[in-house]
CSV table of C-alpha atoms in Angstrom, one decimal:
chain,number,residue,atom,x,y,z
J,281,MET,CA,-11.5,14.9,9.5
J,282,PRO,CA,-8.8,13.7,7.3
J,283,ARG,CA,-5.7,15.3,7.0
J,284,ILE,CA,-4.1,15.1,3.1
J,285,LEU,CA,-0.7,16.5,2.7
J,286,LEU,CA,0.3,17.8,-1.0
J,287,ILE,CA,3.9,18.6,-1.7
J,288,ASP,CA,4.0,20.0,-5.1
J,289,ASP,CA,6.1,23.4,-6.0
J,290,ASP,CA,3.3,24.8,-8.0
J,291,ALA,CA,2.0,27.6,-5.6
J,292,GLN,CA,-1.6,28.2,-7.6
J,293,LEU,CA,-2.3,24.8,-7.2
J,294,GLY,CA,-3.0,24.4,-3.3
J,295,PRO,CA,-5.5,26.8,-2.7
J,296,PRO,CA,-8.2,25.9,-5.4
J,297,LEU,CA,-7.4,21.9,-4.8
J,298,ALA,CA,-8.1,22.7,-0.9
J,299,ALA,CA,-11.1,24.6,-1.1
J,300,TYR,CA,-12.1,21.1,-3.4
J,301,PHE,CA,-11.2,18.6,-0.6
J,302,GLN,CA,-12.9,20.5,1.9
J,303,ARG,CA,-16.3,20.3,0.0
J,304,PHE,CA,-15.4,16.2,0.9
J,305,ASP,CA,-14.5,17.0,4.3
J,306,MET,CA,-11.0,16.8,3.9
J,307,THR,CA,-8.2,19.0,5.1
J,308,LEU,CA,-5.3,19.8,2.5
J,309,VAL,CA,-2.1,21.1,3.5
J,310,HIS,CA,0.0,22.3,0.9
J,311,ALA,CA,3.7,22.1,1.1
J,312,LEU,CA,5.8,23.6,-2.3
J,313,ARG,CA,9.6,22.0,-1.2
J,314,PRO,CA,10.2,18.1,0.0
J,315,SER,CA,11.9,19.8,3.2
J,316,GLU,CA,8.6,21.8,4.2
J,317,GLY,CA,7.0,18.4,3.8
J,318,LEU,CA,8.8,16.3,5.6
J,319,ALA,CA,8.9,18.8,8.6
J,320,LEU,CA,5.3,18.9,8.9
J,321,LEU,CA,4.9,15.2,8.7
J,322,ARG,CA,7.9,14.8,11.3
J,323,VAL,CA,6.2,16.9,13.8
J,324,GLY,CA,4.8,14.1,15.3
J,325,GLY,CA,1.8,15.3,17.5
J,326,GLN,CA,-1.5,14.0,16.9
J,327,ALA,CA,-3.1,17.3,16.0
J,328,GLU,CA,-0.8,17.5,12.8
J,329,ARG,CA,-1.0,13.5,11.6
J,330,PHE,CA,-1.4,13.4,8.2
J,331,ASP,CA,-3.4,10.4,6.6
J,332,CYS,CA,-2.2,10.4,3.0
J,333,ALA,CA,0.6,11.9,1.3
J,334,ILE,CA,0.2,13.3,-2.5
J,335,LEU,CA,3.7,13.7,-4.0
J,336,ASP,CA,4.6,15.3,-7.7
J,337,VAL,CA,7.3,13.6,-9.3
J,338,MET,CA,9.1,17.2,-10.5
J,339,LEU,CA,9.9,19.0,-7.4
J,340,PRO,CA,13.1,20.9,-6.5
J,341,GLU,CA,15.5,19.7,-3.6
J,342,MET,CA,14.7,16.1,-4.6
J,343,ASP,CA,12.3,14.6,-7.0
J,344,GLY,CA,9.4,12.6,-6.0
J,345,PHE,CA,10.4,9.3,-5.9
J,346,GLU,CA,13.4,10.3,-3.7
J,347,LEU,CA,10.9,11.8,-1.8
J,348,CYS,CA,8.7,8.5,-1.6
J,349,ARG,CA,11.8,6.4,-0.5
J,350,THR,CA,12.4,8.6,2.0
J,351,LEU,CA,9.0,8.8,3.4
J,352,ARG,CA,8.9,4.8,3.0
J,353,LYS,CA,12.0,4.1,5.3
J,354,GLU,CA,10.1,6.7,8.1
J,355,SER,CA,6.2,5.7,7.7
J,356,ASP,CA,3.5,3.3,6.1
J,357,ILE,CA,1.4,6.5,5.7
J,358,PRO,CA,-0.7,6.2,1.9
J,359,ILE,CA,1.3,7.8,-0.9
J,360,ILE,CA,-0.2,8.7,-3.9
J,361,MET,CA,2.1,9.9,-7.1
J,362,LEU,CA,1.3,12.4,-9.6
J,363,THR,CA,2.8,11.6,-12.6
J,364,ALA,CA,3.3,12.7,-16.1
J,365,ARG,CA,0.1,11.4,-18.4
J,366,GLY,CA,1.3,8.7,-20.6
J,367,ASP,CA,4.5,7.9,-18.7
J,368,VAL,CA,4.2,4.4,-17.6
J,369,MET,CA,8.0,4.4,-16.6
J,370,ASP,CA,7.1,7.1,-13.9
J,371,ARG,CA,4.1,5.1,-12.4
J,372,VAL,CA,6.3,1.3,-12.1
J,373,VAL,CA,8.9,3.2,-10.4
J,374,GLY,CA,6.6,5.0,-7.9
J,375,LEU,CA,4.4,1.8,-7.1
J,376,GLU,CA,8.2,-0.1,-7.2
J,377,LEU,CA,9.1,2.4,-4.4
J,378,GLY,CA,6.2,1.9,-2.1
J,379,ALA,CA,3.8,4.5,-3.5
J,380,ASP,CA,0.0,3.0,-3.1
J,381,ASP,CA,-1.8,4.9,-6.0
J,382,TYR,CA,-0.8,7.3,-8.9
J,383,VAL,CA,-2.8,10.0,-10.8
J,384,PRO,CA,-1.4,11.6,-14.2
J,385,LYS,CA,-0.9,15.3,-14.9
J,386,PRO,CA,-3.3,16.9,-15.6
J,387,PHE,CA,-5.9,15.7,-13.4
J,388,GLU,CA,-9.5,16.5,-12.3
J,389,PRO,CA,-9.7,17.4,-8.7
J,390,ARG,CA,-12.5,14.6,-8.4
J,391,GLU,CA,-10.4,11.8,-9.5
J,392,LEU,CA,-7.8,13.0,-7.4
J,393,VAL,CA,-10.3,13.2,-4.7
J,394,ALA,CA,-11.7,9.3,-5.3
J,395,ARG,CA,-8.0,7.9,-5.2
J,396,VAL,CA,-7.6,9.6,-2.0
J,397,GLN,CA,-10.9,8.3,-0.4
J,398,THR,CA,-10.4,4.8,-1.9
J,399,VAL,CA,-6.6,4.5,-0.2
J,400,LEU,CA,-7.9,5.9,3.3
J,401,ARG,CA,-11.0,3.4,2.9
J,402,ARG,CA,-8.9,0.8,2.6
J,403,ARG,CA,-6.8,2.0,5.8
J,404,ALA,CA,-9.5,2.3,7.9
J,405,THR,CA,-11.4,-0.9,6.8
J,406,THR,CA,-11.4,-3.5,9.1
J,407,ALA,CA,-13.8,-6.6,9.2
J,408,PRO,CA,-16.3,-6.9,12.5
J,409,ALA,CA,-15.8,-10.6,12.6
J,410,ALA,CA,-13.7,-12.2,14.8
J,411,THR,CA,-11.9,-14.3,12.6
J,412,ALA,CA,-11.1,-11.5,10.5
J,413,SER,CA,-9.3,-9.5,13.3
J,414,ALA,CA,-7.9,-12.4,14.9
J,415,ARG,CA,-3.7,-12.9,14.6
J,416,LEU,CA,-2.6,-15.1,12.0
J,417,VAL,CA,0.1,-17.2,12.8
J,418,PHE,CA,2.3,-19.3,10.5
J,419,ASP,CA,5.7,-21.0,10.5
J,420,GLY,CA,8.1,-18.1,10.8
J,421,LEU,CA,5.2,-15.8,9.9
J,422,VAL,CA,2.5,-13.7,12.2
J,423,ILE,CA,0.3,-11.4,10.9
J,424,ASP,CA,-1.9,-9.1,13.3
J,425,PRO,CA,-4.7,-7.3,11.3
J,426,ALA,CA,-5.8,-5.1,14.6
J,427,THR,CA,-2.2,-3.4,14.9
J,428,ARG,CA,-1.3,-4.2,10.9
J,429,THR,CA,1.9,-5.3,12.1
J,430,VAL,CA,3.7,-8.7,10.6
J,431,GLN,CA,6.5,-10.4,12.4
J,432,ARG,CA,9.1,-12.5,10.1
J,433,GLN,CA,10.7,-15.2,12.4
J,434,GLY,CA,10.3,-12.9,15.4
J,435,GLU,CA,11.5,-9.6,13.7
J,436,PRO,CA,8.9,-6.8,12.9
J,437,VAL,CA,8.7,-6.4,9.2
J,438,GLU,CA,7.5,-2.8,8.0
J,439,LEU,CA,5.3,-3.4,5.1
J,440,THR,CA,3.2,-0.5,3.0
J,441,SER,CA,-0.7,-0.5,3.3
J,442,THR,CA,-1.0,-2.0,0.2
J,443,GLU,CA,1.6,-4.5,0.8
J,444,PHE,CA,0.0,-5.5,4.3
J,445,ASP,CA,-3.5,-5.9,2.1
J,446,LEU,CA,-2.2,-8.0,-0.1
J,447,LEU,CA,-0.7,-9.9,2.3
J,448,HIS,CA,-3.8,-10.4,4.7
J,449,LEU,CA,-5.5,-11.4,1.9
J,450,LEU,CA,-3.3,-14.4,1.0
J,451,ALA,CA,-2.8,-15.5,4.8
J,452,ARG,CA,-6.7,-15.6,5.3
J,453,GLU,CA,-7.2,-18.4,3.0
J,454,ALA,CA,-3.5,-19.7,2.8
J,455,GLY,CA,-3.6,-22.0,0.2
J,456,LYS,CA,-6.1,-20.5,-2.1
J,457,VAL,CA,-5.1,-19.3,-5.3
J,458,PHE,CA,-5.7,-15.6,-6.0
J,459,ASN,CA,-5.4,-14.5,-9.7
J,460,ARG,CA,-4.8,-11.0,-10.4
J,461,ASP,CA,-8.6,-9.6,-10.7
J,462,ASP,CA,-9.3,-11.1,-7.7
J,463,ILE,CA,-6.3,-9.1,-6.1
J,464,LEU,CA,-7.3,-5.7,-7.9
J,465,ASN,CA,-10.6,-6.2,-6.7
J,466,HIS,CA,-9.8,-6.5,-2.9
J,467,LEU,CA,-7.1,-3.5,-2.8
J,468,ARG,CA,-8.0,-1.2,-5.6
J,469,GLY,CA,-11.9,-1.3,-6.2
J,470,HIS,CA,-11.6,0.5,-9.6
J,471,GLU,CA,-9.7,0.0,-13.0
J,472,ALA,CA,-6.7,1.5,-14.0
J,473,GLU,CA,-4.3,0.6,-17.0
J,474,LEU,CA,-1.5,-0.4,-15.0
J,475,TYR,CA,-3.1,-2.1,-12.3
J,476,THR,CA,-2.3,-5.4,-13.3
J,477,ARG,CA,1.6,-4.7,-13.7
J,478,ALA,CA,1.1,-3.2,-9.9
J,479,VAL,CA,0.2,-6.6,-8.6
J,480,ASP,CA,3.3,-7.7,-10.1
J,481,ILE,CA,5.3,-5.1,-8.4
J,482,VAL,CA,3.4,-5.4,-4.8
J,483,ILE,CA,4.1,-9.2,-4.7
J,484,SER,CA,7.8,-9.0,-5.7
J,485,ARG,CA,8.1,-6.4,-2.8
J,486,LEU,CA,6.8,-8.7,-0.3
J,487,ARG,CA,9.0,-11.3,-1.1
J,488,LYS,CA,12.2,-9.1,-0.4
J,489,LYS,CA,10.7,-8.2,2.6
J,490,LEU,CA,9.7,-11.5,3.6
J,491,GLU,CA,13.2,-13.5,3.0
J,492,PRO,CA,14.3,-15.9,4.0
J,493,LEU,CA,10.8,-16.5,3.8
J,494,ASP,CA,9.8,-18.7,0.8
J,495,CYS,CA,6.1,-18.3,1.4
J,496,ILE,CA,4.4,-16.5,-1.6
J,497,LYS,CA,4.2,-19.4,-4.7
J,498,THR,CA,3.1,-18.5,-8.4
J,499,LEU,CA,1.1,-20.6,-9.9
J,500,ARG,CA,1.4,-20.1,-13.5
J,501,ASN,CA,-1.5,-18.8,-15.6
J,502,ALA,CA,-3.5,-18.8,-12.1
J,503,GLY,CA,-2.4,-16.4,-9.8
J,504,TYR,CA,-0.7,-16.3,-6.3
J,505,SER,CA,-1.2,-17.9,-2.7
J,506,LEU,CA,0.6,-18.2,0.5
J,507,ALA,CA,2.1,-21.9,1.1
J,508,VAL,CA,3.3,-21.5,4.5
J,509,GLY,CA,2.1,-24.1,7.5
J,510,ARG,CA,-0.5,-22.6,9.4
J,511,ILE,CA,0.0,-23.1,13.6
J,512,GLU,CA,-3.6,-23.4,15.1
J,513,ASN,CA,-3.8,-25.0,18.5
J,514,GLY,CA,-0.7,-26.4,18.4
J,515,ILE,CA,-1.3,-28.2,14.7
J,516,ASP,CA,0.8,-27.2,11.9
J,517,HIS,CA,-1.4,-26.7,9.0
J,518,HIS,CA,0.5,-26.8,5.7
J,519,PRO,CA,-1.3,-25.6,2.7
J,520,ALA,CA,1.3,-27.0,0.3
J,521,ARG,CA,1.0,-30.2,1.4
J,522,ALA,CA,-2.2,-30.3,1.9
J,523,ASN,CA,-2.9,-29.2,-1.8
J,524,GLY,CA,0.0,-31.6,-3.2
J,525,GLY,CA,2.3,-28.8,-3.3
J,526,SER,CA,2.7,-25.8,-5.9
J,527,SER,CA,5.2,-24.4,-8.6
J,528,HIS,CA,7.1,-21.5,-8.1
J,529,ALA,CA,8.1,-19.0,-10.6
């Protein structure tokens, strides 16, 4: 049964929300303070492992953004931010810091459950085909879907769940241009007002983490592609050369 950690200083929120999550076969644990939530996440035992964290923006000790930043340094656990309704900047900042999704307050419990189910499903989804789970080896970049790990020039790169899924999408068909709708449909599966902006944010984060590799290209008014030499059976297959090059914004 998935275990969800809610970090929110509203003591009245936890019990009814935990009861509601139980209806969907999920256990919700409520921490009132960031220090309490971090302690729970750092226990480390398999029985205490959490599958998703829900963070309120307005918290004592540290705000939800600082908490998100702290978690991202330690874990790739899916993070959903609870933001003020209509506050687009809160959502943008949360996504830039590595959050996977956001839900504006006040919210319907069913919407929060749906968002949690989406990030859990995305994390758990593994394609059964051998080609989908095989390691993808490029010039200076190795992507392993089975372990959800990435190496850049031999060094491990820490990616969030969303960042990994986007990179894997581009890498499976390196050289193909994916527009924002393609990416959103793959990553999210449902609509939200900020998601188009979220694609640009995740791409920006990926580029920074993959530096000095300059492998994610922008084709104006078209979308994004992975343009880096694929190493397969000792043969370098370079999509940019094969397709006559591409432009980088």
